[in-house]
Amino acid sequence: MVPGSGHGTNSSRILIRIALTLLLAGAFTALLSTSDYSFGAIWAYRSLLLKGLLLTLAATAAAYVLGFGLGIGVALLRLSRSIVPRHLGDLYVEIFRGTPFLVQLSLFYFGIAPMLGIDSKFLIGTVSLGLFAASYSGEIIRAGIESIERGQVEAARSLGLSRRQTMRYVVLPQALKRMIPPLTGELIALTKESSLLFFIGVVELFAVANQAGADTYLYLEAYIVAGFCYLLINIPLSLLSRGLEKRLSTSKTPGDHL
Amino acid sequence: MKPLLSLTGITKRYGDLTALDRVDLSVSPGEVVVLIGPSGSGKSTLLRCANALEVPDQGEVVLDGEVADPFGRNIDRVRARMGMVFQHFHLFPHKTVLENLLLAPKLVHGEDRTATAIRLLERVGVCEKRDVYPDTLSGGQKQRVAIARALIMDPVAMLFDEPTSALDPEMVGEVLAVMRSLAAEGMTMVVASHVMGFAREVAHRVLFLEEGRIVEAGTPEQMFDHPQSTRLKEFLSVVL
Ligand SMILES: Nc1ncnc2c1ncn2[C@@H]1O[C@H](COP(=O)(O)OP(=O)(O)OP(=O)(O)O)[C@@H](O)[C@H]1O
Ligand SMILES: [Mg+2]
């Protein structure tokens, strides 16, 4: 009822989470420093690692946007009233969700990209990742739309709204709310998946870490740093998702303090 | 009198089940028709065929001279002229009460009908709730808002599918009161209802459906005081 009532407890919970994470990180670092790990040599790679991190962010963001756009198309196909588009949508989802991204990336890199004359590795990797992402966002969007009860559509149509208007003003606004948590989850998954672009030679975060490891023979240190960098991106995303989820699910529900 | 709403030879099947079997119904302007009958007799299906939420296998619906063809170009316009009130309200949860009313006139006619909306909300007695979201309303309030939302489109006829069946008993009266006043104003109404008292008091004509057919029809006095068919007699002995 009262907007922002559960707010104080919510943000304090987030603070506790952050504190716990820092504590864990501290303990881990302490543990590492007692044995003969040496992160000093990796420190020399900081600007390269930062570049890799930025490339990871860029590839993930671009792929996510592409995947979302295509995902809308996939969802519309799957929700179509005619059978042919519906099967095309099904086929897309089954293929891109049913095969490893690494296989898709390899086929795209070695098979399709040369045919199309694309040679930017970043572009190939990002587009491939976007195509992969579309199968997941497509399903999230479809499920979100289908989760809106039939009565909403009937009420809208009975008032004279067209199919399009019903979708735009009645179904989508409600569905979008429900899609936010799974779409954030997908963004997190995509960030991790983007490390596979290393395979075709995109110099993203993991590739840099791998190179640093190879140069210095400090593989474990390099991978630990890479892992922390991924956490650095994903923990805030995860917190954001939880926060949104909580806010969306408890908004206007009285008595959730009970 | 020329009928305002006429359904001719409506047949609707779900697989092997015939939900409606060549049903004819014509409703004169200002007439209140109440559909009664056991669960599964086809009351909802008939109402839903009337505004093409359901596509009949055979038959034709005509509203005020316009054919309501579910796949026709004019179907949105026909629907806009026929108000529908559902058992479970189906208010838009992401819109405030006032926005629930304003959405359709804005999209369908491009008109801002705020003044009318406020008048209608006053009329159904929920004006003080106009800026809240539907989930904070009681069932009776929700249904009254749903009626106002249908009325703001200026319908020539209203369809009600068991509008009080989902309500707590103490809220049934407030919704029926609104419907009674609509009937008194001359609104053309087709109502599926389990409330026999309402049918007796407000209906001009009562139809008894069973297994997708109109088994008996007549004035409330004929139907409730002198039922002819054994099926209607049995039905009334259970519900009255
Ligand atoms: N979408 C559907 N799919 C299959 N069968 C259906 C569907 N809708 C209705 N039916 C069937 O059609 C018949 C008529 O249903 P309808 O809902 O019109 O009955 P009703 O008179 O409104 O009943 P109630 O009083 O329970 O609301 C029932 O046997 C029902 O099971
Ligand atoms: Mg029914």
Coordinates of C-alpha atoms and ligand atoms in Angstrom, one line a residue:
Chain A
M1 CA 0.0 0.0 0.0
V2 CA 2.5 2.6 1.1
P3 CA 5.0 3.0 -1.7
G4 CA 8.5 2.3 -0.6
S5 CA 7.4 0.9 2.8
G6 CA 9.6 -2.3 2.5
H7 CA 12.3 0.0 1.2
G8 CA 14.6 0.4 4.2
T9 CA 14.8 -3.3 4.8
N10 CA 15.4 -3.9 1.1
S11 CA 18.4 -1.6 0.9
S12 CA 19.8 -2.8 4.2
R13 CA 19.5 -6.3 2.8
I14 CA 21.5 -5.3 -0.3
L15 CA 24.1 -3.7 2.0
I16 CA 24.4 -6.9 3.9
R17 CA 25.0 -8.8 0.7
I18 CA 27.7 -6.4 -0.5
A19 CA 29.4 -6.6 2.9
L20 CA 29.3 -10.4 2.8
T21 CA 30.7 -10.4 -0.7
L22 CA 33.6 -8.1 0.3
L23 CA 34.2 -10.2 3.3
L24 CA 34.4 -13.3 1.2
A25 CA 36.7 -11.6 -1.3
G26 CA 38.9 -10.5 1.6
A27 CA 39.1 -13.9 3.0
F28 CA 39.9 -15.4 -0.4
T29 CA 42.7 -12.8 -1.0
A30 CA 44.1 -13.5 2.5
L31 CA 44.1 -17.2 1.7
L32 CA 45.9 -16.6 -1.6
S33 CA 48.5 -14.4 0.0
T34 CA 49.5 -17.0 2.5
S35 CA 50.6 -19.4 -0.2
D36 CA 53.0 -18.5 -3.0
Y37 CA 50.5 -17.0 -5.4
S38 CA 51.8 -13.9 -7.0
F39 CA 49.4 -11.3 -8.4
G40 CA 52.2 -8.8 -8.9
A41 CA 53.0 -9.9 -12.4
I42 CA 49.4 -9.9 -13.4
W43 CA 49.1 -6.3 -12.3
A44 CA 51.3 -5.4 -15.3
Y45 CA 48.4 -6.5 -17.5
R46 CA 45.9 -4.2 -15.9
S47 CA 45.3 -1.9 -18.9
L48 CA 45.1 -4.9 -21.2
L49 CA 42.7 -6.5 -18.8
L50 CA 40.6 -3.4 -18.7
K51 CA 40.5 -3.3 -22.5
G52 CA 39.4 -6.9 -22.4
L53 CA 36.7 -6.2 -19.9
L54 CA 35.4 -3.3 -22.0
L55 CA 35.3 -5.5 -25.0
T56 CA 33.4 -8.1 -23.1
L57 CA 30.9 -5.5 -22.0
A58 CA 30.6 -4.1 -25.5
A59 CA 30.1 -7.6 -27.1
T60 CA 27.7 -8.6 -24.4
A61 CA 25.7 -5.4 -24.7
A62 CA 25.5 -5.4 -28.5
A63 CA 24.6 -9.1 -28.5
Y64 CA 22.0 -8.6 -25.9
V65 CA 20.3 -5.7 -27.8
L66 CA 20.5 -7.7 -31.0
G67 CA 19.1 -10.8 -29.2
F68 CA 16.3 -8.8 -27.7
G69 CA 15.3 -7.3 -31.1
L70 CA 15.4 -10.7 -32.8
G71 CA 13.8 -12.2 -29.7
I72 CA 10.7 -10.0 -30.2
G73 CA 10.5 -11.4 -33.8
V74 CA 11.0 -15.0 -32.6
A75 CA 8.3 -14.5 -30.0
L76 CA 5.9 -13.0 -32.5
L77 CA 6.5 -15.9 -34.9
R78 CA 5.8 -18.4 -32.1
L79 CA 2.6 -16.6 -31.1
S80 CA 1.4 -16.3 -34.7
R81 CA -2.0 -17.6 -35.5
S82 CA -0.8 -19.4 -38.7
I83 CA 1.1 -22.6 -38.6
V84 CA 4.1 -21.8 -40.8
P85 CA 5.5 -18.9 -38.9
R86 CA 4.8 -20.7 -35.7
H87 CA 6.9 -23.7 -36.8
L88 CA 9.7 -21.4 -38.1
G89 CA 9.8 -19.8 -34.6
D90 CA 9.9 -23.2 -33.0
L91 CA 12.7 -24.3 -35.3
Y92 CA 14.7 -21.3 -34.5
V93 CA 14.4 -21.8 -30.8
E94 CA 15.1 -25.5 -30.9
I95 CA 18.2 -25.1 -33.1
F96 CA 19.8 -22.2 -31.2
R97 CA 18.9 -23.4 -27.8
G98 CA 19.6 -27.1 -28.5
T99 CA 23.2 -26.7 -29.7
P100 CA 26.2 -25.4 -27.8
F101 CA 27.1 -21.8 -28.5
L102 CA 30.6 -22.9 -29.2
V103 CA 29.3 -25.0 -32.1
Q104 CA 27.2 -22.1 -33.4
L105 CA 30.2 -19.8 -33.1
S106 CA 32.5 -22.1 -35.0
L107 CA 30.0 -22.7 -37.8
F108 CA 29.4 -19.0 -38.1
Y109 CA 33.1 -18.2 -38.0
F110 CA 34.4 -20.9 -40.3
G111 CA 31.3 -21.4 -42.5
I112 CA 29.0 -18.5 -42.8
A113 CA 31.1 -15.5 -42.2
P114 CA 33.6 -16.2 -45.0
M115 CA 30.6 -16.8 -47.4
L116 CA 29.2 -13.4 -46.5
G117 CA 32.7 -11.8 -46.6
I118 CA 32.6 -10.6 -43.0
D119 CA 36.1 -10.6 -41.5
S120 CA 35.8 -8.5 -38.3
K121 CA 36.1 -11.1 -35.5
F122 CA 34.3 -8.9 -33.1
L123 CA 31.4 -8.5 -35.5
I124 CA 31.2 -12.2 -36.2
G125 CA 31.4 -13.1 -32.5
T126 CA 28.8 -10.5 -31.5
V127 CA 26.3 -11.4 -34.2
S128 CA 26.7 -15.0 -33.4
L129 CA 26.1 -14.3 -29.7
G130 CA 23.1 -12.2 -30.6
L131 CA 21.6 -15.0 -32.7
F132 CA 22.1 -17.3 -29.7
A133 CA 20.6 -14.8 -27.3
A134 CA 17.5 -14.4 -29.4
S135 CA 16.4 -17.9 -28.8
Y136 CA 16.4 -17.3 -25.0
S137 CA 15.0 -13.8 -25.1
G138 CA 12.4 -15.0 -27.6
E139 CA 11.2 -17.6 -25.2
I140 CA 11.2 -15.2 -22.2
I141 CA 9.2 -12.7 -24.2
R142 CA 6.7 -15.3 -25.5
A143 CA 6.3 -16.8 -22.0
G144 CA 5.8 -13.3 -20.6
I145 CA 3.1 -12.5 -23.2
E146 CA 1.4 -15.8 -22.7
S147 CA 1.4 -15.4 -18.9
I148 CA -1.1 -12.6 -19.2
E149 CA -4.5 -14.0 -18.6
R150 CA -6.9 -14.5 -21.6
G151 CA -9.5 -12.3 -19.8
Q152 CA -7.3 -9.2 -20.3
V153 CA -7.3 -9.7 -24.0
E154 CA -11.0 -10.4 -24.1
A155 CA -11.8 -7.3 -22.0
A156 CA -9.7 -5.1 -24.3
R157 CA -11.2 -6.6 -27.5
S158 CA -14.7 -6.3 -26.2
L159 CA -14.1 -2.6 -25.7
G160 CA -13.3 -2.3 -29.4
L161 CA -9.5 -2.3 -29.2
S162 CA -7.8 -3.9 -32.2
R163 CA -5.4 -6.8 -31.8
R164 CA -2.4 -4.5 -32.2
Q165 CA -3.8 -2.0 -29.6
T166 CA -4.5 -4.8 -27.2
M167 CA -1.0 -6.0 -27.5
R168 CA 0.6 -2.6 -27.2
Y169 CA -1.5 -1.1 -24.4
V170 CA -2.8 -4.0 -22.4
V171 CA -0.7 -7.1 -22.8
L172 CA 2.9 -5.8 -23.3
P173 CA 2.9 -3.4 -20.4
Q174 CA 1.9 -6.1 -18.0
A175 CA 4.1 -8.8 -19.7
L176 CA 7.2 -6.6 -19.6
K177 CA 7.0 -6.3 -15.9
R178 CA 7.1 -10.1 -15.6
M179 CA 10.0 -10.4 -18.1
I180 CA 12.4 -8.1 -16.3
P181 CA 13.8 -10.7 -13.9
P182 CA 14.4 -13.4 -16.4
L183 CA 15.8 -10.9 -18.9
T184 CA 18.3 -9.8 -16.4
G185 CA 19.2 -13.4 -15.7
E186 CA 19.8 -13.8 -19.4
L187 CA 22.1 -10.8 -19.5
I188 CA 24.2 -12.4 -16.7
A189 CA 24.3 -15.7 -18.6
L190 CA 25.3 -13.8 -21.8
T191 CA 28.2 -12.0 -20.1
K192 CA 29.6 -15.4 -19.1
E193 CA 28.9 -16.9 -22.5
S194 CA 30.8 -14.1 -24.2
S195 CA 34.0 -15.5 -22.9
L196 CA 33.7 -18.1 -25.7
L197 CA 34.4 -15.4 -28.2
F198 CA 38.0 -16.0 -27.2
F199 CA 37.8 -19.2 -29.3
I200 CA 37.7 -17.2 -32.6
G201 CA 40.3 -14.7 -31.4
V202 CA 38.3 -11.9 -30.1
V203 CA 40.5 -10.2 -27.4
E204 CA 37.9 -10.1 -24.7
L205 CA 38.5 -10.5 -21.0
F206 CA 39.2 -14.2 -20.9
A207 CA 41.5 -14.0 -23.9
V208 CA 43.6 -11.3 -22.2
A209 CA 43.7 -13.3 -19.0
N210 CA 44.7 -16.4 -20.9
Q211 CA 47.5 -14.5 -22.7
A212 CA 48.7 -13.0 -19.4
G213 CA 48.8 -16.5 -18.0
A214 CA 50.7 -17.8 -20.9
D215 CA 53.2 -15.0 -20.8
T216 CA 53.9 -15.2 -17.1
Y217 CA 53.1 -18.9 -16.4
L218 CA 50.8 -17.6 -13.7
Y219 CA 47.7 -19.2 -15.2
L220 CA 45.8 -19.6 -11.9
E221 CA 46.3 -16.0 -10.9
A222 CA 45.3 -14.8 -14.3
Y223 CA 42.1 -16.9 -14.3
I224 CA 41.2 -15.8 -10.7
V225 CA 41.5 -12.2 -11.8
A226 CA 39.3 -12.9 -14.8
G227 CA 36.8 -14.6 -12.6
F228 CA 36.7 -11.6 -10.3
C229 CA 36.2 -9.3 -13.2
Y230 CA 33.1 -11.3 -14.3
L231 CA 31.8 -11.2 -10.8
L232 CA 32.3 -7.5 -10.8
I233 CA 29.9 -7.2 -13.7
N234 CA 27.4 -9.9 -12.6
I235 CA 27.0 -9.3 -8.9
P236 CA 25.5 -5.8 -9.4
L237 CA 23.3 -7.2 -12.2
S238 CA 22.1 -9.9 -9.9
L239 CA 21.4 -7.5 -7.1
L240 CA 19.6 -5.2 -9.5
S241 CA 17.5 -8.2 -10.7
R242 CA 16.6 -9.2 -7.2
G243 CA 15.7 -5.7 -6.3
L244 CA 13.5 -5.3 -9.3
E245 CA 11.9 -8.6 -8.7
K246 CA 11.1 -7.7 -5.1
R247 CA 9.8 -4.3 -6.0
L248 CA 7.6 -5.7 -8.8
S249 CA 6.2 -8.5 -6.8
T250 CA 5.4 -6.6 -3.7
S251 CA 4.2 -3.4 -5.2
K252 CA 0.8 -2.6 -4.0
T253 CA 0.5 -5.8 -2.0
P254 CA -0.5 -4.8 1.5
G255 CA 0.7 -6.8 4.5
D256 CA 4.0 -8.1 3.0
H257 CA 5.7 -7.1 6.2
L258 CA 3.8 -10.0 7.9
Chain B
M1 CA -40.2 -3.6 -33.5
K2 CA -36.9 -4.1 -35.4
P3 CA -34.5 -6.0 -33.2
L4 CA -31.4 -4.2 -32.0
L5 CA -29.4 -7.4 -31.6
S6 CA -30.2 -10.6 -33.4
L7 CA -28.5 -13.9 -33.3
T8 CA -29.7 -16.4 -35.9
G9 CA -29.0 -20.1 -36.0
I10 CA -25.9 -19.9 -33.8
T11 CA -24.2 -23.3 -33.5
K12 CA -20.9 -23.7 -31.6
R13 CA -19.1 -27.0 -31.1
Y14 CA -16.0 -27.8 -29.1
G15 CA -14.9 -31.1 -30.6
D16 CA -17.8 -33.5 -30.1
L17 CA -19.5 -31.3 -27.7
T18 CA -22.2 -29.0 -29.1
A19 CA -22.2 -26.0 -26.8
L20 CA -24.9 -24.2 -28.8
D21 CA -27.3 -25.8 -31.1
R22 CA -29.0 -23.5 -33.6
V23 CA -29.9 -20.8 -31.1
D24 CA -32.0 -17.9 -32.2
L25 CA -32.3 -14.8 -30.1
S26 CA -33.5 -11.3 -31.1
V27 CA -33.5 -8.5 -28.6
S28 CA -35.5 -5.3 -29.1
P29 CA -34.2 -1.9 -28.1
G30 CA -34.5 -1.4 -24.4
E31 CA -35.3 -5.0 -23.7
V32 CA -33.7 -6.9 -20.8
V33 CA -33.2 -10.6 -21.5
V34 CA -32.0 -12.9 -18.8
L35 CA -30.4 -16.2 -19.6
I36 CA -30.8 -18.9 -17.0
G37 CA -29.9 -22.6 -17.1
P38 CA -27.6 -25.1 -15.4
S39 CA -23.9 -24.9 -15.5
G40 CA -22.5 -25.8 -18.9
S41 CA -25.8 -25.1 -20.7
G42 CA -24.2 -22.5 -23.0
K43 CA -25.0 -19.2 -21.4
S44 CA -21.5 -17.8 -21.5
T45 CA -20.9 -19.3 -25.0
L46 CA -24.0 -17.5 -26.3
L47 CA -22.9 -14.1 -24.9
R48 CA -19.4 -14.7 -26.2
C49 CA -20.6 -15.5 -29.6
A50 CA -22.7 -12.3 -29.5
N51 CA -19.7 -10.1 -29.6
A52 CA -17.5 -12.5 -31.5
L53 CA -15.1 -13.4 -28.6
E54 CA -16.1 -16.9 -29.7
V55 CA -16.4 -17.8 -33.4
P56 CA -19.6 -19.7 -34.0
D57 CA -19.5 -22.6 -36.4
Q58 CA -22.8 -21.5 -37.9
G59 CA -25.1 -18.6 -37.6
E60 CA -25.0 -14.8 -37.8
V61 CA -25.0 -12.0 -35.3
V62 CA -26.3 -8.6 -36.3
L63 CA -26.1 -5.5 -34.1
D64 CA -28.1 -2.5 -35.1
G65 CA -28.0 -3.4 -38.8
E66 CA -24.3 -4.3 -38.7
V67 CA -23.1 -7.9 -39.1
A68 CA -20.7 -8.9 -36.4
D69 CA -18.4 -11.1 -38.5
P70 CA -15.5 -12.2 -36.3
F71 CA -13.1 -11.9 -39.2
G72 CA -14.7 -8.8 -40.7
R73 CA -13.1 -5.4 -40.9
N74 CA -15.8 -3.8 -38.9
I75 CA -15.6 -6.2 -35.9
D76 CA -13.7 -3.7 -33.6
R77 CA -16.4 -1.1 -34.3
V78 CA -19.2 -3.5 -33.6
R79 CA -17.6 -4.6 -30.4
A80 CA -17.1 -1.1 -29.3
R81 CA -20.9 -0.6 -29.5
M82 CA -21.6 -3.7 -27.4
G83 CA -20.5 -3.5 -23.8
M84 CA -19.4 -6.7 -22.1
V85 CA -19.1 -7.3 -18.3
F86 CA -17.3 -10.4 -17.2
Q87 CA -17.7 -12.6 -14.1
H88 CA -14.1 -11.9 -13.1
F89 CA -14.1 -8.2 -14.0
H90 CA -10.9 -8.2 -16.0
L91 CA -9.9 -4.7 -15.1
F92 CA -6.5 -3.6 -16.4
P93 CA -4.3 -4.0 -13.3
H94 CA -1.6 -1.7 -14.7
K95 CA -4.0 1.2 -15.0
T96 CA -5.7 3.3 -12.4
V97 CA -9.5 3.1 -12.1
L98 CA -9.8 6.3 -14.2
E99 CA -7.3 5.1 -16.7
N100 CA -9.2 1.9 -17.1
L101 CA -12.2 4.0 -18.3
L102 CA -10.2 6.4 -20.5
L103 CA -8.1 3.8 -22.4
A104 CA -10.7 2.5 -24.9
P105 CA -12.3 5.9 -25.9
K106 CA -8.8 7.3 -26.4
L107 CA -7.7 4.4 -28.6
V108 CA -10.9 3.7 -30.5
H109 CA -12.3 7.3 -30.9
G110 CA -9.2 9.4 -30.2
E111 CA -11.3 11.2 -27.5
D112 CA -10.4 12.2 -24.0
R113 CA -13.6 11.4 -22.1
T114 CA -12.4 12.4 -18.6
A115 CA -15.5 14.4 -17.8
T116 CA -17.7 11.5 -18.8
A117 CA -15.5 9.0 -16.9
I118 CA -15.9 11.0 -13.7
R119 CA -19.6 11.3 -14.1
L120 CA -19.8 7.5 -14.7
L121 CA -17.6 6.7 -11.7
E122 CA -19.9 8.9 -9.6
R123 CA -22.9 7.2 -10.9
V124 CA -21.6 3.7 -9.9
G125 CA -20.3 5.1 -6.6
V126 CA -16.6 4.6 -6.9
C127 CA -15.4 8.1 -7.8
E128 CA -13.3 8.5 -4.7
K129 CA -11.3 5.5 -5.9
R130 CA -10.5 6.9 -9.3
D131 CA -6.7 7.2 -8.8
V132 CA -6.1 3.9 -7.2
Y133 CA -5.1 0.6 -8.9
P134 CA -7.8 -2.1 -9.2
D135 CA -6.2 -4.6 -6.9
T136 CA -7.0 -2.4 -3.9
L137 CA -10.7 -2.5 -4.7
S138 CA -13.3 -4.9 -3.3
G139 CA -15.0 -7.2 -5.7
G140 CA -18.2 -5.2 -5.8
Q141 CA -16.2 -2.0 -6.6
K142 CA -14.2 -3.8 -9.3
Q143 CA -17.4 -4.9 -11.0
R144 CA -18.9 -1.4 -10.8
V145 CA -15.8 0.0 -12.4
A146 CA -16.0 -2.7 -15.1
I147 CA -19.6 -1.6 -15.8
A148 CA -18.5 2.0 -16.0
R149 CA -15.6 1.0 -18.3
A150 CA -18.1 -0.6 -20.7
L151 CA -20.5 2.3 -20.4
I152 CA -18.0 5.0 -21.4
M153 CA -18.0 3.5 -24.9
D154 CA -21.6 4.5 -25.2
P155 CA -22.8 1.0 -26.1
V156 CA -26.1 0.4 -27.7
A157 CA -26.4 -2.9 -25.9
M158 CA -24.7 -4.5 -22.9
L159 CA -23.9 -8.2 -22.3
F160 CA -23.4 -9.4 -18.7
D161 CA -21.9 -12.9 -18.0
E162 CA -22.8 -13.7 -14.4
P163 CA -21.6 -10.4 -13.1
T164 CA -22.3 -11.2 -9.5
S165 CA -21.1 -14.8 -9.3
A166 CA -17.6 -14.0 -8.2
L167 CA -18.8 -11.6 -5.5
D168 CA -19.1 -12.0 -1.8
P169 CA -22.9 -12.1 -1.0
E170 CA -22.8 -8.6 0.7
M171 CA -21.6 -7.1 -2.6
V172 CA -24.1 -8.6 -4.9
G173 CA -26.7 -5.9 -4.1
E174 CA -24.5 -2.9 -5.1
V175 CA -23.8 -4.4 -8.5
L176 CA -27.4 -5.4 -9.1
A177 CA -28.5 -1.9 -8.2
V178 CA -26.3 -0.4 -10.9
M179 CA -27.7 -2.9 -13.4
R180 CA -31.2 -2.2 -12.3
S181 CA -30.8 1.5 -12.9
L182 CA -29.3 0.8 -16.3
A183 CA -32.4 -1.3 -17.2
A184 CA -34.7 1.4 -15.9
E185 CA -32.9 3.9 -18.3
G186 CA -33.8 1.7 -21.2
M187 CA -30.4 0.0 -21.8
T188 CA -30.7 -3.1 -24.0
M189 CA -29.2 -5.9 -21.9
V190 CA -28.6 -9.6 -22.2
V191 CA -27.7 -11.0 -18.8
A192 CA -26.6 -14.5 -17.8
S193 CA -27.4 -14.8 -14.2
H194 CA -28.0 -17.2 -11.3
V195 CA -29.8 -14.6 -9.3
M196 CA -33.4 -15.5 -9.9
G197 CA -34.7 -12.6 -7.9
F198 CA -33.0 -10.2 -10.3
A199 CA -34.4 -12.0 -13.3
R200 CA -37.9 -11.9 -11.9
E201 CA -37.7 -8.2 -11.1
V202 CA -35.8 -6.7 -14.0
A203 CA -36.1 -9.1 -17.0
H204 CA -38.7 -8.5 -19.7
R205 CA -37.9 -11.9 -21.0
V206 CA -36.3 -15.0 -19.5
L207 CA -34.7 -17.7 -21.5
F208 CA -34.0 -21.1 -20.1
L209 CA -31.1 -22.9 -21.8
E210 CA -30.1 -26.4 -21.5
E211 CA -27.5 -28.4 -23.5
G212 CA -27.1 -25.5 -25.9
R213 CA -30.8 -25.1 -26.7
I214 CA -33.4 -22.6 -25.6
V215 CA -35.8 -25.0 -23.9
E216 CA -38.3 -22.4 -22.8
A217 CA -38.8 -18.7 -23.0
G218 CA -41.2 -16.2 -21.6
T219 CA -42.0 -13.4 -19.2
P220 CA -40.6 -13.8 -15.7
E221 CA -44.2 -14.5 -14.5
Q222 CA -44.7 -17.3 -17.0
M223 CA -41.3 -18.8 -16.4
F224 CA -41.2 -18.7 -12.6
D225 CA -44.9 -19.1 -11.8
H226 CA -46.1 -21.3 -14.6
P227 CA -43.1 -23.2 -16.0
Q228 CA -44.2 -25.6 -18.8
S229 CA -41.3 -28.0 -19.4
T230 CA -40.3 -30.5 -16.8
R231 CA -36.7 -29.5 -17.3
L232 CA -37.4 -25.9 -16.3
K233 CA -39.6 -27.1 -13.4
E234 CA -36.7 -29.3 -12.2
F235 CA -34.2 -26.5 -12.6
L236 CA -36.3 -24.1 -10.6
S237 CA -37.0 -26.5 -7.9
V238 CA -33.2 -26.7 -7.4
V239 CA -32.3 -23.0 -7.6
L240 CA -35.3 -21.3 -6.0
Ligands
LIG1 N1 -13.1 -23.2 -24.7 C1 -13.8 -24.3 -24.6 N2 -13.3 -25.5 -24.9 C2 -14.1 -26.6 -24.8 N3 -15.3 -26.6 -24.2 C3 -15.8 -25.5 -23.9 C4 -15.1 -24.2 -24.0 N4 -15.9 -23.2 -23.5 C5 -17.1 -23.8 -23.1 N5 -17.0 -25.2 -23.3 C6 -18.1 -26.1 -23.0 O1 -19.3 -25.6 -23.6 C7 -20.4 -25.9 -22.8 C8 -21.1 -24.6 -22.5 O2 -20.3 -23.8 -21.7 P1 -20.7 -22.4 -21.1 O3 -19.5 -21.8 -20.4 O4 -21.3 -21.6 -22.2 O5 -21.8 -22.8 -20.1 P2 -22.5 -21.8 -19.0 O6 -24.0 -22.0 -19.2 O7 -22.0 -20.4 -19.1 O8 -22.1 -22.5 -17.6 P3 -21.8 -21.8 -16.2 O9 -23.1 -21.5 -15.6 O10 -21.0 -22.8 -15.5 O11 -21.0 -20.5 -16.5 C9 -19.8 -26.5 -21.5 O12 -20.1 -27.9 -21.6 C10 -18.4 -26.2 -21.6 O13 -17.7 -27.2 -20.9
MG2 MG -20.8 -19.2 -17.9

